[in-house]
Amino acid sequence: MIIAVDFDGTIVKHRYPEIGEEIPFATQTLKMLIQERHQLILWTVREGELLEDAIEWCKKRGVEFYAINKDFPEEDVNKNIHFSRKLKADLWIDDRNLGGLPDWGTIYRMIHENKTWADILQEELETPKPQRRKNKWWPF
């Protein structure tokens, strides 16, 4: 599967133009997806030195993307007359999703188990919650 991944607010907390701290389990999840043979594309507004900083930040943590801001590594936007900035990705992981960004454990489950957000929510609703014991000293 081809997966486009945003950087600021998705892999790291928003601190643009600086690099914020990692969102828990982001790089660990991305490495697992790469090991499972998914092609990850870094899709970010960053460019120039700010983009290079983000790429290096990811590489230091073991995440190397298939392509960066393009469909495939060899793509040359300057030579392509019919170039479109719209990626040909199967899905996007972005904090600006409608409904926000799920935690990275949920993102992994959705991809690995081929589930939708609705599937995950339905499972949560159907899973019985343990009853809380009332303290004996509390009269209600």
PDB file of C-alpha atoms in Angstrom:
ATOM      1  CA  MET A   1       0.000   0.000   0.000  1.00  0.00           C
ATOM      2  CA  ILE A   2       1.224   3.533  -0.695  1.00  0.00           C
ATOM      3  CA  ILE A   3       0.793   5.740   2.361  1.00  0.00           C
ATOM      4  CA  ALA A   4       1.381   9.507   2.416  1.00  0.00           C
ATOM      5  CA  VAL A   5       2.428  10.801   5.842  1.00  0.00           C
ATOM      6  CA  ASP A   6       2.477  14.407   7.016  1.00  0.00           C
ATOM      7  CA  PHE A   7       5.289  15.554   9.324  1.00  0.00           C
ATOM      8  CA  ASP A   8       4.295  18.504  11.553  1.00  0.00           C
ATOM      9  CA  GLY A   9       1.398  17.598  13.828  1.00  0.00           C
ATOM     10  CA  THR A  10       1.469  13.970  12.677  1.00  0.00           C
ATOM     11  CA  ILE A  11       4.940  12.560  13.342  1.00  0.00           C
ATOM     12  CA  VAL A  12       6.020  15.416  15.625  1.00  0.00           C
ATOM     13  CA  LYS A  13       4.078  17.998  17.609  1.00  0.00           C
ATOM     14  CA  HIS A  14       3.456  21.318  15.836  1.00  0.00           C
ATOM     15  CA  ARG A  15       6.412  23.649  16.397  1.00  0.00           C
ATOM     16  CA  TYR A  16       6.990  24.706  12.764  1.00  0.00           C
ATOM     17  CA  PRO A  17       9.522  25.895  11.648  1.00  0.00           C
ATOM     18  CA  GLU A  18      11.284  24.049  14.491  1.00  0.00           C
ATOM     19  CA  ILE A  19      10.832  20.304  14.895  1.00  0.00           C
ATOM     20  CA  GLY A  20       8.592  19.456  17.821  1.00  0.00           C
ATOM     21  CA  GLU A  21       8.929  16.402  20.002  1.00  0.00           C
ATOM     22  CA  GLU A  22       7.828  13.074  18.589  1.00  0.00           C
ATOM     23  CA  ILE A  23       4.202  12.105  18.946  1.00  0.00           C
ATOM     24  CA  PRO A  24       4.254   8.855  20.965  1.00  0.00           C
ATOM     25  CA  PHE A  25       4.878   5.751  18.860  1.00  0.00           C
ATOM     26  CA  ALA A  26       4.950   7.611  15.521  1.00  0.00           C
ATOM     27  CA  THR A  27       8.388   6.480  14.323  1.00  0.00           C
ATOM     28  CA  GLN A  28       7.967   3.008  15.820  1.00  0.00           C
ATOM     29  CA  THR A  29       4.710   2.565  13.882  1.00  0.00           C
ATOM     30  CA  LEU A  30       6.215   3.932  10.656  1.00  0.00           C
ATOM     31  CA  LYS A  31       9.130   1.478  10.928  1.00  0.00           C
ATOM     32  CA  MET A  32       6.679  -1.401  11.380  1.00  0.00           C
ATOM     33  CA  LEU A  33       4.751  -0.298   8.285  1.00  0.00           C
ATOM     34  CA  ILE A  34       7.988  -0.128   6.280  1.00  0.00           C
ATOM     35  CA  GLN A  35       8.919  -3.643   7.480  1.00  0.00           C
ATOM     36  CA  GLU A  36       5.523  -4.825   6.239  1.00  0.00           C
ATOM     37  CA  ARG A  37       6.480  -3.518   2.764  1.00  0.00           C
ATOM     38  CA  HIS A  38       4.243  -0.452   2.668  1.00  0.00           C
ATOM     39  CA  GLN A  39       5.683   2.419   0.631  1.00  0.00           C
ATOM     40  CA  LEU A  40       5.684   5.579   2.742  1.00  0.00           C
ATOM     41  CA  ILE A  41       5.803   9.019   1.180  1.00  0.00           C
ATOM     42  CA  LEU A  42       6.669  12.017   3.319  1.00  0.00           C
ATOM     43  CA  TRP A  43       4.079  14.599   2.263  1.00  0.00           C
ATOM     44  CA  THR A  44       4.791  17.913   3.950  1.00  0.00           C
ATOM     45  CA  VAL A  45       4.667  21.645   3.380  1.00  0.00           C
ATOM     46  CA  ARG A  46       8.335  21.818   4.401  1.00  0.00           C
ATOM     47  CA  GLU A  47      10.852  22.599   1.689  1.00  0.00           C
ATOM     48  CA  GLY A  48      14.521  23.497   1.379  1.00  0.00           C
ATOM     49  CA  GLU A  49      16.548  23.314   4.585  1.00  0.00           C
ATOM     50  CA  LEU A  50      13.443  22.790   6.742  1.00  0.00           C
ATOM     51  CA  LEU A  51      12.568  19.723   4.656  1.00  0.00           C
ATOM     52  CA  GLU A  52      16.134  18.397   4.883  1.00  0.00           C
ATOM     53  CA  ASP A  53      15.976  18.803   8.686  1.00  0.00           C
ATOM     54  CA  ALA A  54      12.768  16.750   8.822  1.00  0.00           C
ATOM     55  CA  ILE A  55      14.207  14.030   6.569  1.00  0.00           C
ATOM     56  CA  GLU A  56      17.356  13.826   8.701  1.00  0.00           C
ATOM     57  CA  TRP A  57      15.286  13.755  11.909  1.00  0.00           C
ATOM     58  CA  CYS A  58      13.364  10.739  10.564  1.00  0.00           C
ATOM     59  CA  LYS A  59      16.511   8.959   9.301  1.00  0.00           C
ATOM     60  CA  LYS A  60      18.156   9.275  12.739  1.00  0.00           C
ATOM     61  CA  ARG A  61      15.175   7.370  14.125  1.00  0.00           C
ATOM     62  CA  GLY A  62      15.270   4.663  11.461  1.00  0.00           C
ATOM     63  CA  VAL A  63      12.494   5.942   9.199  1.00  0.00           C
ATOM     64  CA  GLU A  64      13.462   6.292   5.532  1.00  0.00           C
ATOM     65  CA  PHE A  65      10.705   7.217   3.135  1.00  0.00           C
ATOM     66  CA  TYR A  66      10.159   5.726  -0.308  1.00  0.00           C
ATOM     67  CA  ALA A  67       9.671   9.241  -1.728  1.00  0.00           C
ATOM     68  CA  ILE A  68       9.407  12.794  -0.442  1.00  0.00           C
ATOM     69  CA  ASN A  69       6.728  15.176  -1.712  1.00  0.00           C
ATOM     70  CA  LYS A  70       6.329  13.156  -4.931  1.00  0.00           C
ATOM     71  CA  ASP A  71       4.908   9.833  -6.116  1.00  0.00           C
ATOM     72  CA  PHE A  72       8.232   8.067  -6.644  1.00  0.00           C
ATOM     73  CA  PRO A  73      11.895   8.919  -5.970  1.00  0.00           C
ATOM     74  CA  GLU A  74      12.851   9.394  -9.645  1.00  0.00           C
ATOM     75  CA  GLU A  75      10.006  11.787 -10.418  1.00  0.00           C
ATOM     76  CA  ASP A  76      11.334  15.087 -11.781  1.00  0.00           C
ATOM     77  CA  VAL A  77       8.647  17.748 -11.538  1.00  0.00           C
ATOM     78  CA  ASN A  78      10.699  20.104 -13.722  1.00  0.00           C
ATOM     79  CA  LYS A  79      10.665  17.705 -16.698  1.00  0.00           C
ATOM     80  CA  ASN A  80       7.055  16.582 -16.450  1.00  0.00           C
ATOM     81  CA  ILE A  81       4.745  18.853 -18.432  1.00  0.00           C
ATOM     82  CA  HIS A  82       1.641  17.176 -17.000  1.00  0.00           C
ATOM     83  CA  PHE A  83       2.824  17.231 -13.382  1.00  0.00           C
ATOM     84  CA  SER A  84       0.144  17.108 -10.679  1.00  0.00           C
ATOM     85  CA  ARG A  85       0.915  17.744  -7.016  1.00  0.00           C
ATOM     86  CA  LYS A  86      -1.833  15.290  -6.069  1.00  0.00           C
ATOM     87  CA  LEU A  87      -0.224  12.070  -4.895  1.00  0.00           C
ATOM     88  CA  LYS A  88      -1.362   8.679  -6.051  1.00  0.00           C
ATOM     89  CA  ALA A  89      -1.476   7.310  -2.510  1.00  0.00           C
ATOM     90  CA  ASP A  90      -3.861   4.710  -1.139  1.00  0.00           C
ATOM     91  CA  LEU A  91      -4.272   6.627   2.104  1.00  0.00           C
ATOM     92  CA  TRP A  92      -2.990   9.647   3.987  1.00  0.00           C
ATOM     93  CA  ILE A  93      -1.988   9.956   7.620  1.00  0.00           C
ATOM     94  CA  ASP A  94      -2.433  13.606   8.559  1.00  0.00           C
ATOM     95  CA  ASP A  95      -3.413  15.514  11.695  1.00  0.00           C
ATOM     96  CA  ARG A  96      -5.816  17.563   9.567  1.00  0.00           C
ATOM     97  CA  ASN A  97      -8.041  14.557   8.870  1.00  0.00           C
ATOM     98  CA  LEU A  98     -11.711  15.116   9.491  1.00  0.00           C
ATOM     99  CA  GLY A  99     -12.028  14.032  13.101  1.00  0.00           C
ATOM    100  CA  GLY A 100      -8.343  14.569  13.867  1.00  0.00           C
ATOM    101  CA  LEU A 101      -5.443  12.169  14.162  1.00  0.00           C
ATOM    102  CA  PRO A 102      -6.080   8.887  15.974  1.00  0.00           C
ATOM    103  CA  ASP A 103      -3.287   7.600  18.220  1.00  0.00           C
ATOM    104  CA  TRP A 104      -0.549   5.686  16.381  1.00  0.00           C
ATOM    105  CA  GLY A 105      -1.654   2.346  17.846  1.00  0.00           C
ATOM    106  CA  THR A 106      -5.084   2.817  16.293  1.00  0.00           C
ATOM    107  CA  ILE A 107      -3.529   3.958  13.003  1.00  0.00           C
ATOM    108  CA  TYR A 108      -1.430   0.785  12.889  1.00  0.00           C
ATOM    109  CA  ARG A 109      -4.451  -1.400  13.669  1.00  0.00           C
ATOM    110  CA  MET A 110      -6.504   0.249  10.946  1.00  0.00           C
ATOM    111  CA  ILE A 111      -3.798  -0.368   8.338  1.00  0.00           C
ATOM    112  CA  HIS A 112      -2.608  -3.787   9.532  1.00  0.00           C
ATOM    113  CA  GLU A 113      -6.114  -5.209  10.051  1.00  0.00           C
ATOM    114  CA  ASN A 114      -7.637  -3.295   7.097  1.00  0.00           C
ATOM    115  CA  LYS A 115     -10.237  -1.638   9.323  1.00  0.00           C
ATOM    116  CA  THR A 116     -11.990   1.679   9.050  1.00  0.00           C
ATOM    117  CA  TRP A 117     -12.351   4.239  11.811  1.00  0.00           C
ATOM    118  CA  ALA A 118     -16.025   3.188  12.009  1.00  0.00           C
ATOM    119  CA  ASP A 119     -14.966  -0.474  12.530  1.00  0.00           C
ATOM    120  CA  ILE A 120     -12.706   0.517  15.424  1.00  0.00           C
ATOM    121  CA  LEU A 121     -15.411   2.670  17.047  1.00  0.00           C
ATOM    122  CA  GLN A 122     -18.005  -0.090  16.664  1.00  0.00           C
ATOM    123  CA  GLU A 123     -15.675  -2.591  18.363  1.00  0.00           C
ATOM    124  CA  GLU A 124     -15.206  -0.142  21.236  1.00  0.00           C
ATOM    125  CA  LEU A 125     -18.969   0.187  21.645  1.00  0.00           C
ATOM    126  CA  GLU A 126     -19.484  -3.592  21.581  1.00  0.00           C
ATOM    127  CA  THR A 127     -16.707  -4.391  24.071  1.00  0.00           C
ATOM    128  CA  PRO A 128     -18.196  -4.696  27.555  1.00  0.00           C
ATOM    129  CA  LYS A 129     -16.600  -2.365  30.073  1.00  0.00           C
ATOM    130  CA  PRO A 130     -15.756  -3.757  33.513  1.00  0.00           C
ATOM    131  CA  GLN A 131     -18.048  -2.532  36.275  1.00  0.00           C
ATOM    132  CA  ARG A 132     -16.413  -0.157  38.744  1.00  0.00           C
ATOM    133  CA  ARG A 133     -16.651  -1.284  42.336  1.00  0.00           C
ATOM    134  CA  LYS A 134     -18.187   1.286  44.608  1.00  0.00           C
ATOM    135  CA  ASN A 135     -16.321   2.085  47.776  1.00  0.00           C
ATOM    136  CA  LYS A 136     -18.172   0.778  50.803  1.00  0.00           C
ATOM    137  CA  TRP A 137     -17.864   4.057  52.637  1.00  0.00           C
ATOM    138  CA  TRP A 138     -19.559   5.979  49.852  1.00  0.00           C
ATOM    139  CA  PRO A 139     -23.340   5.825  50.270  1.00  0.00           C
ATOM    140  CA  PHE A 140     -24.317   6.394  46.629  1.00  0.00           C
TER     141      PHE A 140
END
